[in-house]
Coordinates of C-alpha atoms in Angstrom, one line a residue:
M1 CA -131.3 42.2 -123.7
S2 CA -128.6 44.4 -125.2
I3 CA -124.9 43.7 -124.9
D4 CA -124.4 47.1 -123.3
F5 CA -126.9 46.2 -120.6
E6 CA -125.2 42.8 -120.0
L7 CA -121.8 44.6 -119.7
A8 CA -123.3 47.1 -117.2
K9 CA -124.7 44.2 -115.2
K10 CA -121.4 42.4 -115.2
Y11 CA -119.6 45.6 -114.2
A12 CA -121.9 46.1 -111.3
A13 CA -121.7 42.5 -110.2
D14 CA -117.9 42.7 -110.4
K15 CA -117.8 45.8 -108.2
L16 CA -120.2 44.2 -105.8
L17 CA -118.3 41.0 -105.4
K18 CA -115.0 42.7 -105.1
Q19 CA -116.3 44.7 -102.2
A20 CA -117.8 41.5 -100.7
L21 CA -114.4 39.8 -101.0
K22 CA -112.8 42.7 -99.0
Y23 CA -115.4 42.2 -96.3
L24 CA -114.7 38.5 -96.4
E25 CA -111.0 39.1 -95.8
K26 CA -111.7 41.3 -92.8
D27 CA -114.1 38.8 -91.2
P28 CA -114.5 35.5 -93.1
E29 CA -117.0 33.9 -90.8
K30 CA -119.3 36.8 -90.5
N31 CA -119.4 38.0 -94.1
F32 CA -119.4 34.8 -96.1
L33 CA -123.2 34.6 -96.0
Q34 CA -123.3 38.1 -97.6
I35 CA -121.4 36.8 -100.6
L36 CA -123.8 33.8 -100.8
D37 CA -126.7 36.3 -100.7
I38 CA -125.2 38.3 -103.6
G39 CA -124.7 35.1 -105.6
E40 CA -128.2 33.9 -105.0
K41 CA -129.6 37.3 -106.3
L42 CA -127.4 37.1 -109.4
A43 CA -128.1 33.5 -110.2
K44 CA -130.4 33.0 -113.2
R45 CA -131.4 29.4 -112.9
D46 CA -133.3 27.6 -110.2
N47 CA -130.6 24.9 -109.9
H48 CA -128.0 27.5 -109.1
K49 CA -130.2 29.2 -106.6
N50 CA -130.9 25.9 -104.9
A51 CA -127.2 25.0 -104.8
I52 CA -126.4 28.3 -103.0
K53 CA -129.2 27.6 -100.5
I54 CA -127.7 24.2 -99.8
I55 CA -124.3 25.8 -99.2
K56 CA -125.8 28.4 -96.9
E57 CA -127.4 25.6 -94.8
K58 CA -124.2 23.6 -94.7
Y59 CA -122.3 26.7 -93.7
K60 CA -124.5 27.2 -90.7
T61 CA -124.1 23.6 -89.5
T62 CA -120.5 22.8 -90.6
P63 CA -117.7 24.5 -88.6
L64 CA -115.1 23.2 -91.0
I65 CA -116.3 25.5 -93.7
K66 CA -115.5 28.5 -91.5
K67 CA -112.1 27.1 -90.8
Y68 CA -111.4 26.7 -94.5
L69 CA -112.5 30.3 -95.2
K70 CA -110.0 31.7 -92.8
K71 CA -107.3 30.5 -95.3
I72 CA -108.3 33.4 -97.5
N73 CA -106.1 35.6 -95.4
D74 CA -103.1 33.7 -96.7
I75 CA -104.0 34.3 -100.4
A76 CA -102.0 37.0 -102.2
P77 CA -104.0 40.1 -103.3
A78 CA -103.2 39.3 -107.0
Y79 CA -105.0 36.0 -106.6
K80 CA -108.0 37.6 -104.9
S81 CA -108.5 40.1 -107.7
G82 CA -107.3 37.7 -110.4
F83 CA -108.1 34.0 -110.1
L84 CA -110.9 34.2 -107.5
M85 CA -112.7 37.0 -109.4
N86 CA -112.4 35.2 -112.7
F87 CA -113.6 32.0 -111.2
L88 CA -116.6 33.6 -109.3
I89 CA -117.7 36.3 -111.8
N90 CA -116.8 35.2 -115.3
S91 CA -116.8 31.4 -115.0
A92 CA -119.5 30.7 -112.4
I93 CA -122.0 33.5 -112.2
F94 CA -122.1 34.7 -115.8
G95 CA -120.4 31.8 -117.7
I96 CA -122.6 28.9 -116.7
P97 CA -126.0 30.4 -117.4
Y98 CA -124.8 31.5 -120.9
Q99 CA -123.4 28.0 -121.5
Y100 CA -126.8 26.5 -120.9
E101 CA -128.5 29.0 -123.1
L102 CA -126.1 28.4 -126.0
S103 CA -126.5 24.6 -125.5
E104 CA -130.2 24.9 -126.3
D105 CA -129.3 26.7 -129.5
L106 CA -126.6 24.3 -130.6
G107 CA -128.4 21.1 -129.6
V108 CA -125.3 19.8 -127.8
D109 CA -123.8 20.6 -124.4
V110 CA -121.4 23.6 -124.0
P111 CA -118.9 22.5 -121.3
W112 CA -117.8 24.5 -118.3
T113 CA -114.1 23.9 -118.9
M114 CA -111.7 22.2 -121.3
L115 CA -108.3 20.5 -120.8
I116 CA -105.6 21.6 -123.2
D117 CA -102.1 20.2 -123.7
P118 CA -99.9 23.0 -125.0
T119 CA -97.1 20.4 -125.5
S120 CA -96.5 16.7 -125.1
A121 CA -92.9 17.3 -124.0
C122 CA -92.0 16.5 -120.4
N123 CA -88.9 16.6 -118.2
L124 CA -89.9 13.4 -116.4
N125 CA -90.5 9.8 -117.5
C126 CA -93.2 8.5 -115.0
E127 CA -94.2 4.9 -114.9
G128 CA -97.7 4.3 -116.4
C129 CA -98.1 8.0 -117.5
W130 CA -101.5 8.4 -119.2
A131 CA -99.9 10.7 -121.8
G132 CA -96.8 8.6 -122.2
E133 CA -97.5 7.4 -125.7
Y134 CA -98.2 10.8 -127.4
N135 CA -95.5 12.0 -129.7
K136 CA -93.2 14.1 -127.6
S137 CA -92.6 16.6 -130.4
D138 CA -96.2 17.6 -130.6
S139 CA -97.1 21.1 -129.6
L140 CA -99.8 23.7 -130.1
D141 CA -98.7 27.0 -131.4
F142 CA -99.6 30.2 -129.5
A143 CA -102.0 31.4 -132.2
T144 CA -104.0 28.2 -132.0
I145 CA -104.3 28.2 -128.2
D146 CA -105.1 31.9 -128.3
R147 CA -107.9 31.2 -130.8
I148 CA -109.3 28.3 -128.7
I149 CA -109.5 30.4 -125.6
T150 CA -110.9 33.4 -127.4
E151 CA -113.7 31.2 -128.9
A152 CA -114.2 29.6 -125.5
K153 CA -114.9 33.0 -123.9
E154 CA -117.4 33.8 -126.6
M155 CA -119.3 30.7 -125.4
G156 CA -119.1 31.6 -121.7
I157 CA -116.1 29.3 -120.9
Y158 CA -113.8 31.2 -118.5
F159 CA -112.1 28.3 -116.7
I160 CA -109.3 26.6 -118.7
V161 CA -107.1 23.7 -117.6
F162 CA -103.6 22.9 -119.0
S163 CA -101.8 19.6 -118.9
G164 CA -99.4 17.8 -121.1
G165 CA -96.7 16.7 -121.2
E166 CA -95.5 19.2 -118.8
P167 CA -97.1 22.7 -119.3
T168 CA -94.3 24.5 -117.5
V169 CA -91.9 23.7 -120.4
Y170 CA -94.1 25.5 -122.9
P171 CA -92.2 28.7 -123.8
Q172 CA -95.2 31.0 -124.3
L173 CA -97.2 29.8 -121.2
F174 CA -97.2 33.2 -119.5
D175 CA -98.0 35.0 -122.7
I176 CA -101.3 33.1 -122.6
F177 CA -102.0 33.9 -119.0
E178 CA -101.2 37.6 -119.5
K179 CA -103.3 38.0 -122.7
H180 CA -106.3 36.2 -121.2
D181 CA -106.2 37.9 -117.8
D182 CA -110.0 37.5 -117.5
V183 CA -109.8 33.7 -117.4
G184 CA -109.1 31.5 -114.4
F185 CA -106.4 28.9 -115.3
M186 CA -105.4 25.7 -113.6
M187 CA -102.5 23.5 -114.7
Y188 CA -101.6 20.0 -113.9
T189 CA -97.8 20.0 -113.4
N190 CA -95.1 17.8 -111.9
G191 CA -93.9 20.9 -110.0
T192 CA -90.2 20.3 -110.5
L193 CA -89.6 23.4 -112.6
I194 CA -91.4 25.9 -110.3
D195 CA -88.4 27.8 -109.0
D196 CA -88.4 31.3 -107.5
E197 CA -88.5 33.0 -110.8
F198 CA -91.4 30.9 -112.1
A199 CA -93.3 31.4 -108.8
D200 CA -92.7 35.2 -109.0
R201 CA -94.2 35.2 -112.5
M202 CA -97.2 33.3 -111.3
L203 CA -97.8 35.8 -108.6
E204 CA -97.5 38.6 -111.1
V205 CA -100.2 37.3 -113.4
G206 CA -102.4 36.1 -110.5
N207 CA -104.8 34.0 -112.6
V208 CA -103.3 30.5 -112.6
T209 CA -103.3 27.8 -109.9
P210 CA -101.0 24.7 -110.2
A211 CA -102.3 21.3 -109.3
I212 CA -99.0 19.5 -108.5
S213 CA -98.8 15.7 -109.1
L214 CA -97.4 13.3 -106.5
E215 CA -98.1 9.8 -105.5
G216 CA -98.0 10.1 -101.7
F217 CA -94.9 10.7 -99.5
R218 CA -91.3 10.4 -100.8
E219 CA -91.0 6.7 -101.3
E220 CA -94.1 6.3 -103.5
T221 CA -93.6 9.6 -105.4
D222 CA -89.9 8.9 -106.2
K223 CA -90.6 5.3 -107.1
R224 CA -93.0 6.4 -109.9
R225 CA -91.6 9.8 -110.8
G226 CA -87.9 9.5 -110.3
E227 CA -85.5 10.0 -107.4
G228 CA -85.5 13.4 -105.9
T229 CA -88.8 14.4 -107.4
Y230 CA -90.6 14.5 -104.0
D231 CA -88.1 17.0 -102.5
K232 CA -88.4 19.3 -105.5
I233 CA -92.2 19.2 -105.1
M234 CA -92.0 20.1 -101.4
D235 CA -89.7 23.0 -102.3
A236 CA -92.2 24.2 -104.9
M237 CA -95.1 24.0 -102.5
D238 CA -93.1 26.1 -100.0
R239 CA -92.4 28.8 -102.6
L240 CA -96.1 28.9 -103.6
H241 CA -97.3 29.1 -100.0
E242 CA -94.9 31.8 -99.1
R243 CA -96.2 34.0 -101.9
G244 CA -99.9 33.3 -101.2
I245 CA -100.5 31.5 -104.5
I246 CA -103.5 29.3 -104.6
F247 CA -102.3 25.7 -105.4
G248 CA -103.4 22.1 -104.9
A249 CA -102.3 18.5 -105.4
S250 CA -103.1 15.9 -108.0
V251 CA -102.8 12.3 -107.0
T252 CA -103.4 9.0 -108.7
A253 CA -104.7 6.1 -106.7
T254 CA -103.2 2.6 -107.4
Q255 CA -103.3 -0.6 -105.5
N256 CA -100.0 0.3 -103.9
N257 CA -100.6 3.8 -102.6
V258 CA -104.3 4.2 -102.0
D259 CA -104.1 3.8 -98.2
E260 CA -101.4 6.4 -98.0
L261 CA -103.2 8.9 -100.1
F262 CA -106.3 8.7 -97.9
S263 CA -104.4 8.7 -94.6
D264 CA -104.8 11.5 -92.1
E265 CA -101.1 12.0 -92.2
F266 CA -100.9 12.6 -95.9
V267 CA -103.9 14.9 -96.1
D268 CA -102.8 16.9 -93.1
H269 CA -99.3 17.2 -94.6
L270 CA -100.7 18.7 -97.8
S271 CA -102.9 21.1 -95.8
K272 CA -99.9 22.2 -93.7
K273 CA -98.0 22.8 -96.9
G274 CA -100.7 25.2 -98.0
A275 CA -102.6 23.2 -100.5
L276 CA -106.2 24.2 -100.8
Y277 CA -107.5 21.3 -102.8
M278 CA -106.6 17.7 -103.8
W279 CA -107.8 16.1 -107.1
L280 CA -108.0 12.3 -106.9
F281 CA -107.6 10.2 -110.1
H282 CA -107.9 6.4 -110.4
Y283 CA -105.2 4.7 -112.4
I284 CA -106.5 4.0 -115.9
P285 CA -104.6 1.4 -118.1
I286 CA -103.8 3.8 -120.9
G287 CA -100.6 5.5 -122.1
R288 CA -97.1 4.3 -121.3
N289 CA -97.0 0.5 -120.5
P290 CA -100.5 0.0 -119.2
N291 CA -100.5 -2.2 -116.1
L292 CA -103.8 -3.7 -115.0
E293 CA -102.2 -4.7 -111.7
M294 CA -101.9 -1.0 -110.8
M295 CA -105.7 -0.5 -110.9
I296 CA -107.4 -0.3 -107.5
T297 CA -109.7 -3.2 -106.6
P298 CA -113.5 -2.8 -106.1
E299 CA -113.0 -3.2 -102.4
Q300 CA -110.4 -0.5 -102.3
R301 CA -112.6 1.8 -104.3
A302 CA -115.5 1.3 -101.9
S303 CA -113.2 2.1 -99.0
M304 CA -112.0 5.3 -100.9
A305 CA -115.6 6.4 -101.4
R306 CA -116.5 6.2 -97.8
R307 CA -113.1 7.5 -96.6
G308 CA -113.4 10.5 -99.0
S309 CA -116.7 11.5 -97.5
E310 CA -115.2 11.2 -94.0
L311 CA -112.2 13.3 -94.9
R312 CA -114.3 16.1 -96.3
K313 CA -116.1 16.4 -93.0
K314 CA -113.0 16.9 -91.0
K315 CA -110.1 18.2 -93.1
D316 CA -109.7 21.8 -94.3
I317 CA -108.7 20.9 -97.8
F318 CA -111.2 20.4 -100.6
I319 CA -111.1 16.8 -102.0
M320 CA -112.6 15.7 -105.3
D321 CA -112.6 12.1 -106.5
F322 CA -113.5 12.2 -110.2
W323 CA -114.9 8.7 -110.3
N324 CA -116.4 8.2 -106.8
D325 CA -118.1 11.6 -106.9
G326 CA -120.2 10.8 -109.9
T327 CA -123.3 11.1 -107.6
Y328 CA -122.5 14.8 -107.1
V329 CA -122.1 15.7 -110.8
Q330 CA -124.8 13.3 -112.2
G331 CA -122.4 10.9 -113.8
C332 CA -119.6 11.3 -116.3
I333 CA -118.7 14.9 -117.2
A334 CA -116.6 14.1 -120.3
G335 CA -117.5 14.1 -123.9
G336 CA -118.2 17.8 -123.9
R337 CA -120.9 17.5 -121.3
R338 CA -119.0 19.7 -118.8
Y339 CA -115.4 19.1 -120.1
F340 CA -113.3 17.6 -122.9
H341 CA -109.6 17.3 -123.9
I342 CA -107.5 18.8 -126.7
N343 CA -104.1 17.0 -127.0
A344 CA -100.9 18.7 -128.2
K345 CA -101.5 17.5 -131.7
G346 CA -104.9 19.3 -131.7
E347 CA -107.0 16.2 -131.6
V348 CA -110.3 16.6 -129.7
E349 CA -110.8 13.8 -127.3
P350 CA -113.8 13.2 -125.0
C351 CA -111.5 12.8 -121.9
A352 CA -107.9 12.8 -120.9
F353 CA -108.1 9.0 -120.7
A354 CA -110.2 8.2 -123.7
H355 CA -107.7 8.6 -126.5
F356 CA -110.0 8.7 -129.5
A357 CA -111.0 11.5 -131.8
V358 CA -112.9 12.4 -135.0
D359 CA -111.8 16.1 -135.2
N360 CA -108.8 18.3 -134.9
I361 CA -109.1 21.8 -133.5
K362 CA -106.6 23.1 -136.0
E363 CA -109.1 22.5 -138.8
K364 CA -112.4 23.6 -137.2
S365 CA -113.8 26.1 -134.8
L366 CA -114.5 25.3 -131.2
K367 CA -118.2 25.5 -131.8
E368 CA -117.9 23.0 -134.7
V369 CA -115.9 20.4 -132.8
L370 CA -118.3 20.5 -129.9
Q371 CA -121.0 19.2 -132.3
N372 CA -118.9 16.2 -133.4
P373 CA -120.4 12.7 -133.6
L374 CA -118.1 11.3 -130.8
F375 CA -119.4 13.9 -128.3
K376 CA -123.0 13.4 -129.4
S377 CA -122.6 9.7 -128.9
Y378 CA -121.3 10.3 -125.4
Q379 CA -124.0 12.8 -124.5
K380 CA -127.0 10.8 -125.6
R381 CA -125.9 8.1 -123.1
Q382 CA -125.2 10.3 -120.1
P383 CA -125.6 9.3 -117.4
I384 CA -124.2 6.1 -118.7
S385 CA -125.5 4.1 -115.7
E386 CA -128.4 4.7 -113.3
N387 CA -125.9 3.8 -110.6
L388 CA -124.0 7.2 -110.4
M389 CA -121.2 5.5 -108.5
C390 CA -120.4 3.9 -111.9
P391 CA -120.1 7.1 -114.1
C392 CA -117.1 6.2 -116.3
P393 CA -117.5 4.6 -119.8
I394 CA -113.8 3.4 -119.6
I395 CA -113.6 1.5 -116.3
D396 CA -117.3 1.3 -115.1
N397 CA -119.2 0.7 -118.4
P398 CA -116.5 -0.5 -120.9
K399 CA -119.1 -1.8 -123.4
A400 CA -120.4 1.7 -123.6
L401 CA -117.0 3.0 -124.7
R402 CA -116.8 0.3 -127.3
D403 CA -120.2 1.2 -128.6
I404 CA -119.4 4.9 -128.7
V405 CA -116.2 4.5 -130.6
E406 CA -117.8 2.2 -133.2
E407 CA -120.9 4.4 -133.6
S408 CA -119.0 7.6 -134.0
G409 CA -116.2 6.3 -136.2
A410 CA -113.6 7.6 -133.8
V411 CA -110.0 6.6 -134.3
P412 CA -107.2 6.1 -131.7
T413 CA -104.9 9.2 -131.2
H414 CA -101.8 7.1 -130.7
D415 CA -100.5 3.6 -131.1
G416 CA -102.0 1.2 -128.6
A417 CA -104.9 3.5 -127.5
D418 CA -107.4 1.0 -128.8
E419 CA -106.0 -1.9 -126.7
I420 CA -108.4 -0.8 -124.0
L421 CA -111.3 -1.9 -126.3
K422 CA -110.2 -5.5 -126.9
G423 CA -108.6 -8.7 -125.8
K424 CA -107.2 -9.2 -122.3
T425 CA -107.8 -5.5 -121.2
A426 CA -111.4 -5.5 -122.3
D427 CA -112.1 -8.8 -120.6
F428 CA -110.5 -7.5 -117.4
L429 CA -112.5 -4.3 -117.4
D430 CA -115.7 -6.1 -118.1
D431 CA -115.1 -8.3 -115.0
L432 CA -113.9 -5.4 -112.9
S433 CA -116.8 -3.2 -113.8
A434 CA -119.4 -5.9 -113.1
E435 CA -118.0 -6.4 -109.6
W436 CA -117.9 -2.7 -108.9
H437 CA -121.5 -2.2 -110.1
E438 CA -122.6 -4.8 -107.5
I439 CA -120.4 -3.5 -104.6
S440 CA -121.3 0.2 -105.2
K441 CA -125.1 -0.2 -105.1
D442 CA -125.4 0.4 -101.4
I443 CA -123.1 3.5 -101.6
N444 CA -125.1 4.9 -104.5
E445 CA -128.4 4.3 -102.6
E446 CA -127.1 6.0 -99.5
R447 CA -126.1 9.1 -101.3
M448 CA -129.2 9.3 -103.4
N449 CA -131.4 9.1 -100.3
K450 CA -129.5 12.1 -98.9

């Protein structure tokens, strides 16, 4: 198939879906099925077609989806023609099939996305920060980030995530968004620097959605992130919502805040603020002053898993739990399987929480680093457990992480990163994971039967 024909197909699909989005805006409930029909026709692989069929059935039987779709009327035109189109056309419809095809040629997985830290610098000093032990002077230059994204697009990767540090302090952030206007970006941010000027620039580029980090309501957020942080976050959310910018929340569950994060009051609060999604992370003992007592208990995690499913059935905000939703993504997605992490020094890590590397992106191409022995060691084990409620090689299968690091010759990317592999921490994780494997069996069986 010629490149010209592929471009013609992409152009036609682009026009088709843009028209469909206009119809969706006029009458979301009626016209959503038309978009699904278009997507089903354009999908190349059976698994994509089957996924769309499942969504169509869910749409007919789940009133909440229709309620969620009505929120599209609050999205700014720049985000409908920018982020949504990049996400639907470039990333999902055309990107994913090409990633699978290229994976067969390379002999390793080509991920759907990657997490890049433009800088390790941050304006806050949060307790237990996963990135807290990286050198704060580390930063990727514009040319390197530009090259990474350019190479990513050549491999069908059109969804890029930024973190840090704090990405909003990176001076050339909007230069990246503007140059790569065909990419959908998401950035994890503390939100405190999103003033009116920053929000206006986001609206202008139209292709980046912020996932704002908080720990619950004011008391929990300010206790971990500093006094006054919560109020700044609320102000930022108001600015984004007023402009019709797509945004969400990023929360980390600990023993202290897990009940609050999964309460009706907190989820409803985020929804009223205009958040369209909430990413849920579990506290991992890595980074600044790792604290095993902050980790959620197996009983709390089981409650989270069931509560998360309940909330998705009744709340008009999309919720994703990266550990408890392993049943939906067939285990761990890290190690290049569907995502990986590049820190601000350029070191290529399998995950934001697995701080080990064998390669630096400054020295090799993206295609080369995806074939590194650390990622291969990850991928040959995935799914790491038959119990998909236990997807993670860090907290669910810690022996697997020890084996992967030893087998690949990976080295820690900062002082103390290897403490998770030995001594008190390793013993604690072994016991915790064994208990979770036992408790989670019933949940895994219930989901697999469905």
